[in-house]
Short mmCIF file of C-alpha atoms and ligand atoms in Angstrom, two decimals:
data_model
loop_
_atom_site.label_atom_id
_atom_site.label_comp_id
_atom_site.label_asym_id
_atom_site.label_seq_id
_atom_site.Cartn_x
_atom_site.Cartn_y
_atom_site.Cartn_z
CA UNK A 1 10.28 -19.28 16.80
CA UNK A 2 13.17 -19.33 14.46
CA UNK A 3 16.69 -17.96 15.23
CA UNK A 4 17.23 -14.71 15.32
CA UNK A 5 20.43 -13.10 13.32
CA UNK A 6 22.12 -9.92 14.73
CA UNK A 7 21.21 -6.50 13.81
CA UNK A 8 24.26 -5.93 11.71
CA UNK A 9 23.83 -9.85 9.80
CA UNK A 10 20.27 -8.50 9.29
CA UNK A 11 21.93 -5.26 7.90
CA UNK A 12 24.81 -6.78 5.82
CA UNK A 13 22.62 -9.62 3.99
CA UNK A 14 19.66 -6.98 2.57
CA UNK A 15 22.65 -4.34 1.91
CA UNK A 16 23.95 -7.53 -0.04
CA UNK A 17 21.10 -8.57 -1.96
CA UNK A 18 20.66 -11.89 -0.22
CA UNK A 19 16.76 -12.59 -0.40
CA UNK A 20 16.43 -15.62 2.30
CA UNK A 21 17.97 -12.86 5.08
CA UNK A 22 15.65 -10.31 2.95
CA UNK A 23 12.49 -12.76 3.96
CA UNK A 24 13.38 -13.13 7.40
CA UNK A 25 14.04 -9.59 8.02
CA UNK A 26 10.77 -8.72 6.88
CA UNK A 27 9.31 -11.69 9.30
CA UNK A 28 10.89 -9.64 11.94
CA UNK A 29 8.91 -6.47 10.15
CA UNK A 30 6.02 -8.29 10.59
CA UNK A 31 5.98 -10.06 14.03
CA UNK A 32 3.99 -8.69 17.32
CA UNK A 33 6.83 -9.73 19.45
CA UNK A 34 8.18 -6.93 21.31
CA UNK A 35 11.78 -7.89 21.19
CA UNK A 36 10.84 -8.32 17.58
CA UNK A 37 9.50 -4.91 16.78
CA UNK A 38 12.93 -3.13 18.77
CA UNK A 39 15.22 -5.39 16.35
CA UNK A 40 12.73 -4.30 13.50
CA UNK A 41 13.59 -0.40 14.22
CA UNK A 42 17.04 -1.14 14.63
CA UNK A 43 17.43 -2.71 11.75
CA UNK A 44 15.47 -0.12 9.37
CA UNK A 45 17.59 2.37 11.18
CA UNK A 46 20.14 0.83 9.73
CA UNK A 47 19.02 0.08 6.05
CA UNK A 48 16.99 3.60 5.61
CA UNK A 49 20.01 5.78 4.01
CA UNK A 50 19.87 2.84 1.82
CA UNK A 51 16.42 2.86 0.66
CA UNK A 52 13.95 5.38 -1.46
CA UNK A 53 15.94 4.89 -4.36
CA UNK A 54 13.16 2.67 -6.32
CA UNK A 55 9.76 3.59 -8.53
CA UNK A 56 6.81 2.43 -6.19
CA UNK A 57 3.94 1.63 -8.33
CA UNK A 58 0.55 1.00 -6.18
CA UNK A 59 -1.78 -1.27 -8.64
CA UNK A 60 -5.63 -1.95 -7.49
CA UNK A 61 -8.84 -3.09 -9.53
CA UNK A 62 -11.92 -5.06 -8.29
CA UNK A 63 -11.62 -8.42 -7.73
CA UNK A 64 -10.90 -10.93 -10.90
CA UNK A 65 -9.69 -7.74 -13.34
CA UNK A 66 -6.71 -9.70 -13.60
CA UNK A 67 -4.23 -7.44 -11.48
CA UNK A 68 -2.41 -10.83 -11.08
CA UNK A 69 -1.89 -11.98 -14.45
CA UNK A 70 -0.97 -8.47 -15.66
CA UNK A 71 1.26 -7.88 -12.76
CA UNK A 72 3.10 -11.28 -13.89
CA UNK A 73 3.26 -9.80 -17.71
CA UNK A 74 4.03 -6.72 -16.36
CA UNK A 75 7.06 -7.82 -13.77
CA UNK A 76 8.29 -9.97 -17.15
CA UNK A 77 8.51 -7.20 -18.66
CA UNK A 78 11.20 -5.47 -16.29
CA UNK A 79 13.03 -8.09 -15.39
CA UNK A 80 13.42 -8.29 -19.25
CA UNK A 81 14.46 -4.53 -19.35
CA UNK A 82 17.28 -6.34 -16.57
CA UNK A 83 15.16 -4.46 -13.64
CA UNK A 84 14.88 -5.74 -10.10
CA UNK A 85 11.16 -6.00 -9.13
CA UNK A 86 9.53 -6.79 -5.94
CA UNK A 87 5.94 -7.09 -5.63
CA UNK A 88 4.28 -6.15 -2.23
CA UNK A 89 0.36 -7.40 -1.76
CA UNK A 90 -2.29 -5.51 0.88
CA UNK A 91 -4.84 -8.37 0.59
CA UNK A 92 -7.46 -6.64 2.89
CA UNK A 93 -9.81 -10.46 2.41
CA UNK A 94 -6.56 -12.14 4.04
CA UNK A 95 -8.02 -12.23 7.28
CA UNK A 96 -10.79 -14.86 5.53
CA UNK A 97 -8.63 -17.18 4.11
CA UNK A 98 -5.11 -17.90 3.43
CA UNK A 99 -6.60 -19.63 0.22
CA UNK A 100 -6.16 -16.23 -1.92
CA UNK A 101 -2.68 -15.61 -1.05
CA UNK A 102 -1.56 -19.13 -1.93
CA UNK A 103 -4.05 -18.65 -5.39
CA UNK A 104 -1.81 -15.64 -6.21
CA UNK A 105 1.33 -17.43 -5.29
CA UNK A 106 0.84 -19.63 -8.25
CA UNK A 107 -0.94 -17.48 -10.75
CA UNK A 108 2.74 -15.37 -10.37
CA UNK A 109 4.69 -18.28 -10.95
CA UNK A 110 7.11 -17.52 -13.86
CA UNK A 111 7.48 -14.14 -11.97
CA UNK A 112 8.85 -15.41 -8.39
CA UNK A 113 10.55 -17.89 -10.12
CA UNK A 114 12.59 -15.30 -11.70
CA UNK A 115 15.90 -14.34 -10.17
CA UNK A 116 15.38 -10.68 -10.28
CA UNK A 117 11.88 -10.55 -8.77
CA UNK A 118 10.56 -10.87 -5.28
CA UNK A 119 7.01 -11.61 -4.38
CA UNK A 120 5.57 -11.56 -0.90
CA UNK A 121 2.58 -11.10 0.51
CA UNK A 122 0.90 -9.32 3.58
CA UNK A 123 0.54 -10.97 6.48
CA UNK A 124 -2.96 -12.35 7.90
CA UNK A 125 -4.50 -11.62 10.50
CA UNK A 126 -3.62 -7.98 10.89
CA UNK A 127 -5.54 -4.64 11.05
CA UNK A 128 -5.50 -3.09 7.40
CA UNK A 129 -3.74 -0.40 9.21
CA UNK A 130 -0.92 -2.87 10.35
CA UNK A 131 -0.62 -4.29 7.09
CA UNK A 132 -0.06 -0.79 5.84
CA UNK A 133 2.94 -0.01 7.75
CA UNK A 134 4.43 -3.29 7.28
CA UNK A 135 4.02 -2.80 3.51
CA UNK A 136 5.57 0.72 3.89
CA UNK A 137 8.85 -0.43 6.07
CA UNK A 138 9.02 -4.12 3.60
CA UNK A 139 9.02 -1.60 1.07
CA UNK A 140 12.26 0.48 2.81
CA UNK A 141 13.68 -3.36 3.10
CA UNK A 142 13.16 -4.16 -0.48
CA UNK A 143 14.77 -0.94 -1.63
CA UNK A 144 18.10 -1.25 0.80
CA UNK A 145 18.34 -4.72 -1.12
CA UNK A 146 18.37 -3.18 -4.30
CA UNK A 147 14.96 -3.70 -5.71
CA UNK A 148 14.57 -0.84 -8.21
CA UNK A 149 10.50 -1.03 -9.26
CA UNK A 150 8.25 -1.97 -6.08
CA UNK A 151 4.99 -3.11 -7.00
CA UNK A 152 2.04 -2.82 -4.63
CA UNK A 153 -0.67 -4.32 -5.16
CA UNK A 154 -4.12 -4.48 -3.44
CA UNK A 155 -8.03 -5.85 -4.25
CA UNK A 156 -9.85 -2.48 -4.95
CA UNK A 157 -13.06 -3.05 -2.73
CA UNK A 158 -12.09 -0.37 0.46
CA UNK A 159 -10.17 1.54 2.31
CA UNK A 160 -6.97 -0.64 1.03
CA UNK A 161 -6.57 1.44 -2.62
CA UNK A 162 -6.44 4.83 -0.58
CA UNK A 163 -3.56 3.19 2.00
CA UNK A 164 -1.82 2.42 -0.90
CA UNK A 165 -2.21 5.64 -2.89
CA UNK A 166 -0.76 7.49 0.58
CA UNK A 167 2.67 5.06 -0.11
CA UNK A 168 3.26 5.05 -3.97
CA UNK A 169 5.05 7.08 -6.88
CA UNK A 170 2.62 6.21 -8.98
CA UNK A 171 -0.82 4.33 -8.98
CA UNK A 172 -2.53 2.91 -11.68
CA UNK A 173 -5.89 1.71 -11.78
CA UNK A 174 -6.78 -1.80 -13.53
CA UNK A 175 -10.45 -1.54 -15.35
CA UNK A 176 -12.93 -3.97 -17.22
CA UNK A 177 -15.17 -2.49 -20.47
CA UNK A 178 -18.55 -3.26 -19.13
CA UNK A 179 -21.82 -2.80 -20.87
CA UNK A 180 -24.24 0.12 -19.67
CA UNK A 181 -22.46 2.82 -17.59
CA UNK A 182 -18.66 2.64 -17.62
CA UNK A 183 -18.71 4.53 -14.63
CA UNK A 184 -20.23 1.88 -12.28
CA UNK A 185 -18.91 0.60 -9.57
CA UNK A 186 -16.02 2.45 -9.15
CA UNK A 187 -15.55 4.76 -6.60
CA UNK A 188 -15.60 8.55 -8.28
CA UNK A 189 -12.44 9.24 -5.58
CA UNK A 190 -10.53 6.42 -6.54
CA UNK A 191 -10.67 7.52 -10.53
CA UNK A 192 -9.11 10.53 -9.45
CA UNK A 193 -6.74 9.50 -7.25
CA UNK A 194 -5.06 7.07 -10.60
CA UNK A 195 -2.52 8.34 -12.54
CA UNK A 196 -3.54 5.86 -15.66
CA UNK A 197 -6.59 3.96 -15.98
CA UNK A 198 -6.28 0.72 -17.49
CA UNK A 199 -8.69 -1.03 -19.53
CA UNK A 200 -7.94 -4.68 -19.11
CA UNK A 201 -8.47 -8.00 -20.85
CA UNK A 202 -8.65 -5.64 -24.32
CA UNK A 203 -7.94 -9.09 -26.63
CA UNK A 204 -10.00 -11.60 -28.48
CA UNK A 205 -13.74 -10.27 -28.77
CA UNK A 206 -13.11 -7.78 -25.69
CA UNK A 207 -10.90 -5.51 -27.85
CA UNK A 208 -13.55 -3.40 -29.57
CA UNK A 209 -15.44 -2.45 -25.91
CA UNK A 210 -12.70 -1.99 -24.25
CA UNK A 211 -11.44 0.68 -26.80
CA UNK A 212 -15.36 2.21 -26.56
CA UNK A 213 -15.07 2.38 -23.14
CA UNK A 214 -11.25 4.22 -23.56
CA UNK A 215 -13.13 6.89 -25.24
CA UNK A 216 -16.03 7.24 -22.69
CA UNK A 217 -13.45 7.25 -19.58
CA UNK A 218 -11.32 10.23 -21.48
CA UNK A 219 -14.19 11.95 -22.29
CA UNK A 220 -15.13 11.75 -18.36
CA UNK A 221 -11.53 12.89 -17.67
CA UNK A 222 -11.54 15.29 -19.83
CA UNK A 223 -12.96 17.88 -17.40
CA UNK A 224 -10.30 16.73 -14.57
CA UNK A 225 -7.87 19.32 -12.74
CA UNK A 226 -4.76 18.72 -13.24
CA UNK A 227 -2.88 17.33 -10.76
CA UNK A 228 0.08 18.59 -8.78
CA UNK A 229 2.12 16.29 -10.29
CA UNK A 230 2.14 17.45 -13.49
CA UNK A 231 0.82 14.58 -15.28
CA UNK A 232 -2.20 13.91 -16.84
CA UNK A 233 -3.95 11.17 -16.06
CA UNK A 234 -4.05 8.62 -19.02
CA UNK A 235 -6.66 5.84 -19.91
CA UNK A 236 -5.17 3.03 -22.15
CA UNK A 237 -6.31 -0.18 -23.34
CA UNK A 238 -3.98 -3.46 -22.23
CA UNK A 239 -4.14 -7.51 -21.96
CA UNK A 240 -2.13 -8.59 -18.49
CA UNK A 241 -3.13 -12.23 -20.66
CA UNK A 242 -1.23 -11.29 -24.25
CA UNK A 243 1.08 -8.90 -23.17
CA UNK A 244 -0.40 -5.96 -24.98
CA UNK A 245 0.16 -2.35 -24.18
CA UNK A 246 2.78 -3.14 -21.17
CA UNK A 247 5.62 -1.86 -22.72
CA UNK A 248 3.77 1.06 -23.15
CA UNK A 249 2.69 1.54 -19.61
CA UNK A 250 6.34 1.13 -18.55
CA UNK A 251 7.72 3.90 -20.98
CA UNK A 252 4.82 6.07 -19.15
CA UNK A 253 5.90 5.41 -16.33
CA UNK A 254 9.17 6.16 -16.94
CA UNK A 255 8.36 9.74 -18.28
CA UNK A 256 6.61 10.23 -15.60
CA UNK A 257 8.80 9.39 -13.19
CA UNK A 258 11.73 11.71 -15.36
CA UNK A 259 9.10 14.69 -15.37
CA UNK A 260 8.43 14.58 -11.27
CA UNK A 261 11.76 14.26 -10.57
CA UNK A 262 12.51 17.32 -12.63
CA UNK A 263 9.76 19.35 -11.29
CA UNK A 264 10.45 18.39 -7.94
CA UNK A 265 6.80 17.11 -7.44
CA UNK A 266 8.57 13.51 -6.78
CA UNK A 267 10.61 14.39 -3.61
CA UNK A 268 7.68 16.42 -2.53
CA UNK A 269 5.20 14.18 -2.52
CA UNK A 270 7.37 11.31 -0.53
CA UNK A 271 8.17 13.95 2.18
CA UNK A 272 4.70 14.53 2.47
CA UNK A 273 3.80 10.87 2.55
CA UNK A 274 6.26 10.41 5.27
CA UNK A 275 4.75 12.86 7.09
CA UNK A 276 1.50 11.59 6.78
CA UNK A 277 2.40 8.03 7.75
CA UNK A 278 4.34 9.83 11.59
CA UNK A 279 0.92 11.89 11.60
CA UNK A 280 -1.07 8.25 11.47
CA UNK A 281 1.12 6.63 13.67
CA UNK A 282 1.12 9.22 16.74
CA UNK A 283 -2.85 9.01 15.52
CA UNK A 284 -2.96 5.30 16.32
CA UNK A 285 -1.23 5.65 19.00
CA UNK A 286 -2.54 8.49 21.30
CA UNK A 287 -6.44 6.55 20.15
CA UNK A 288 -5.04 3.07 21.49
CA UNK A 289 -3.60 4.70 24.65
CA UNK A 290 -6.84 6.63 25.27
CA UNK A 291 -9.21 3.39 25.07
CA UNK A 292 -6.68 1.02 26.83
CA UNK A 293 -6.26 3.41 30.15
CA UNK A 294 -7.66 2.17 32.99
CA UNK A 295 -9.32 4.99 34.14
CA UNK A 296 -10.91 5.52 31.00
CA UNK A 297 -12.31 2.34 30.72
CA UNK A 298 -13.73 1.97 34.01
CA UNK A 299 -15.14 5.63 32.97
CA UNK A 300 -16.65 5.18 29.83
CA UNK A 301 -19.88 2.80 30.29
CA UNK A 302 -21.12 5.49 32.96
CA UNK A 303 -20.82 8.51 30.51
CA UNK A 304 -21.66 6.60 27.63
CA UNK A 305 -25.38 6.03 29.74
CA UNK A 306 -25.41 9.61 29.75
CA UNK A 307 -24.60 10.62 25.96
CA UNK A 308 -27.59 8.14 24.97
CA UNK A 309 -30.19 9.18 27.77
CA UNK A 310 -29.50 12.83 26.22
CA UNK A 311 -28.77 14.10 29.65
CA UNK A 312 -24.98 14.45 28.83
CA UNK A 313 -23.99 16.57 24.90
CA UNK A 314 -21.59 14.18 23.45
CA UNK A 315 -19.10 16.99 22.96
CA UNK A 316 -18.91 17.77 26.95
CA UNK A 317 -19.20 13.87 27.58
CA UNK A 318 -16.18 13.53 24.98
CA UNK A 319 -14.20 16.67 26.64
CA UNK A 320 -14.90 14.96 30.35
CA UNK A 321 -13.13 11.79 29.03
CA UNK A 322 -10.35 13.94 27.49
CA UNK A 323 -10.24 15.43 30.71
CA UNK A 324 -10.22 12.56 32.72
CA UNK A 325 -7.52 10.79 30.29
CA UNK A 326 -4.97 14.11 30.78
CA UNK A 327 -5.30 14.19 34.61
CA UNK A 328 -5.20 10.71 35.30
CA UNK A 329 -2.39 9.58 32.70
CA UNK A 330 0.72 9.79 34.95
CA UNK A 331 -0.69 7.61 37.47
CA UNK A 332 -1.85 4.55 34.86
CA UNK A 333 0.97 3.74 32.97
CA UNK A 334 -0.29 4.25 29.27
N1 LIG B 1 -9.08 -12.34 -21.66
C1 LIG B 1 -8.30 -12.00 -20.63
N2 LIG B 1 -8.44 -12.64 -19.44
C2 LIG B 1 -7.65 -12.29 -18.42
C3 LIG B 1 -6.68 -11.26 -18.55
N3 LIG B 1 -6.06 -11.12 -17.36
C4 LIG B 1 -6.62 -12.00 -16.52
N4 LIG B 1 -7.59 -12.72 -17.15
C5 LIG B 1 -8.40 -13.79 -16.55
O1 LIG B 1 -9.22 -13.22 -15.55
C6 LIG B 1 -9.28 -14.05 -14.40
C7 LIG B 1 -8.80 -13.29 -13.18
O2 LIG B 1 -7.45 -12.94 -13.34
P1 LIG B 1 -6.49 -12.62 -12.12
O3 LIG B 1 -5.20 -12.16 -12.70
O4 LIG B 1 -6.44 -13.71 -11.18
O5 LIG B 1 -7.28 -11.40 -11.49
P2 LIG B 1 -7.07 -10.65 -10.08
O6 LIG B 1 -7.50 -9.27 -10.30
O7 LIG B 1 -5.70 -10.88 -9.57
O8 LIG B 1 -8.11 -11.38 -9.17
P3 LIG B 1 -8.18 -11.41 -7.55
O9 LIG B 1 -6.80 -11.80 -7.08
O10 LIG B 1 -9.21 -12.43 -7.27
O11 LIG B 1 -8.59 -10.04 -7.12
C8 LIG B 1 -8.44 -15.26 -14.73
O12 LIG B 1 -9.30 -16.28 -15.19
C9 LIG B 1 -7.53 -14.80 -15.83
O13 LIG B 1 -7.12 -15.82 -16.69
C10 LIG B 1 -6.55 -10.60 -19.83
O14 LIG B 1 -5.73 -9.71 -20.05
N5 LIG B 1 -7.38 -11.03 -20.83
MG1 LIG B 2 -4.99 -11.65 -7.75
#
């Protein structure tokens, strides 16, 4: 294991800007250590009245809709505008290979070889849960170091896009024209959870269908409640590839991040995401306490028999293990 600095070297090199103490800090974030996770907590003690102050942007589309390349085009962009960008991936597939991670490593290249981005990726080998709340404290990290648009990005194929949703400003949803139904394949919840829909790869011989299927999608939306936001969701036409309606997206952005903070919907909703995230976390925890009690295990086989031989209800069987849990708790150390 590498050296680890102090809390207050941590503290001083993010506060500073300095991305190598950035990188290891975030190692810290995401190591299973315990002495690691107490120096993790200390040290996002210490950065948090530093952080918030950025525009997170979640980004998600099925796989090969070129969230990448238009990510790349997109973080150009910014860093062009003279903005500090760090993108942040949730790669749900990284527990199959590290292959994908290194693939978007290089497809990024003129972006993280740019002096005012910062790219990393999740960690492997982690619950998508896990990965979540590393994103969400990296994200705090990134912030305290002066990153001012944080880009999330995940592969739109589970639960990964709604994780994401629950820890951005603003998400945006990356789409390809298709023929037959536009709708297809894409989750109905997911549509309504964007705050722009993106046609993609709208150059060369894809530009015509992608602005038919612009006009299907609004017509869809048409019918949508407006959200509590304010805004109305958008569908736009783009190329990651050629650079084509980015600036556009960013000015939206923009607006809509000057018309939340005016109405007060943009404070709001981050309260009420950090409330969710303490609400998942005591969650997690009370559900991993329950299951890795002693008593509980020893317990469960035995009333398990019962719930499927029908001779137990599942609710009583559930409430006797609830039971059993509260009672026995301050003997088995939980
Ligand atoms: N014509 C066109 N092709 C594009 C565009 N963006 C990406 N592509 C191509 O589409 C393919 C996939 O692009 P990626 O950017 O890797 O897509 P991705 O969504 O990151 O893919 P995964 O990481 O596998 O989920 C590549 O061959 C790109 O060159 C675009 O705007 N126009
Ligand atoms: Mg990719």
């Amino acid at each position: 294991m590498r050296k680890r600095l102090s809390v207050v070297e941590y503290t001083k090199g993010i506060l500073s800007g300095d991305r190598v103490v950035l990188s290891r800090a975030i190692t810290v974030i995401e190591s299973k250590l315990d002495s690691d996770k107490v120096l993790a907590k200390q040290i996002l003690r210490e950065i948090l009245p530093f952080s918030g102050n950025s525009i997170r942007i979640g980004i998600t589309g099925v796989p090969g809709v070129g969230k990448s390349t238009f990510i790349e085009t997109f973080g150009k962009h910014l860093t062009s505008l003279g903005k500090r960008v760090a993108v942040l991936t949730i790669d749900p597939s990284s527990k199959r290979s590290g292959g994908s991670i290194l693939g978007d490593k290089t497809r990024m290249e003129t972006l993280s070889n740019d002096s005012l981005a910062y790219i990393r990726p999740s960690a492997a080998r982690l619950s998508l849960g896990g990965v979540a709340d590393n994103t969400r404290e990296t994200m705090l990290l990134c912030e305290a170091a002066g990153f001012e648009v944080i880009i999330i990005e995940t592969v739109g194929v589970g639960q990964s896009e709604i994780l994401v949703h629950g820890m951005t400003d603003f998400f945006l949803l990356l789409m390809l024209a298709g023929a037959g139904d536009e709708l297809q394949g894409i989750k109905k919840g997911i549509i309504e959870m964007a705050d722009v829909l993106v046609i993609n790869k709208a150059d060369g011989a894809n530009q015509n269908i992608a602005e038919e299927a612009m006009g299907t999608y609004r017509n869809a939306l048409h019918l949508s409640p407006k959200s509590a936001s304010g805004h109305i969701t958008q569908v736009v036409t783009a190329s990651g590839l050629e650079g084509k309606g980015i600036p556009e997206l960013w000015n939206m952005i923009s607006d809509y991040q000057k018309l939340t903070s005016d109405n007060g919907y943009f404070i709001r909703n981050r309260q009420s995401q950090n409330l969710d995230w303490m609400h998942e976390r005591i969650r997690q925890a009370l559900e991993s306490a329950f299951y890795e009690n002693s008593v509980i295990k020893r317990s469960i086989p035995e009333i398990e028999k019962l719930v499927r031989e029908e001779t137990e209800l599942p609710v009583v069987a559930a409430e006797r293990l609830l039971a059993l849990f509260l009672t026995k708790k301050s003997e088995e150390p939980i």
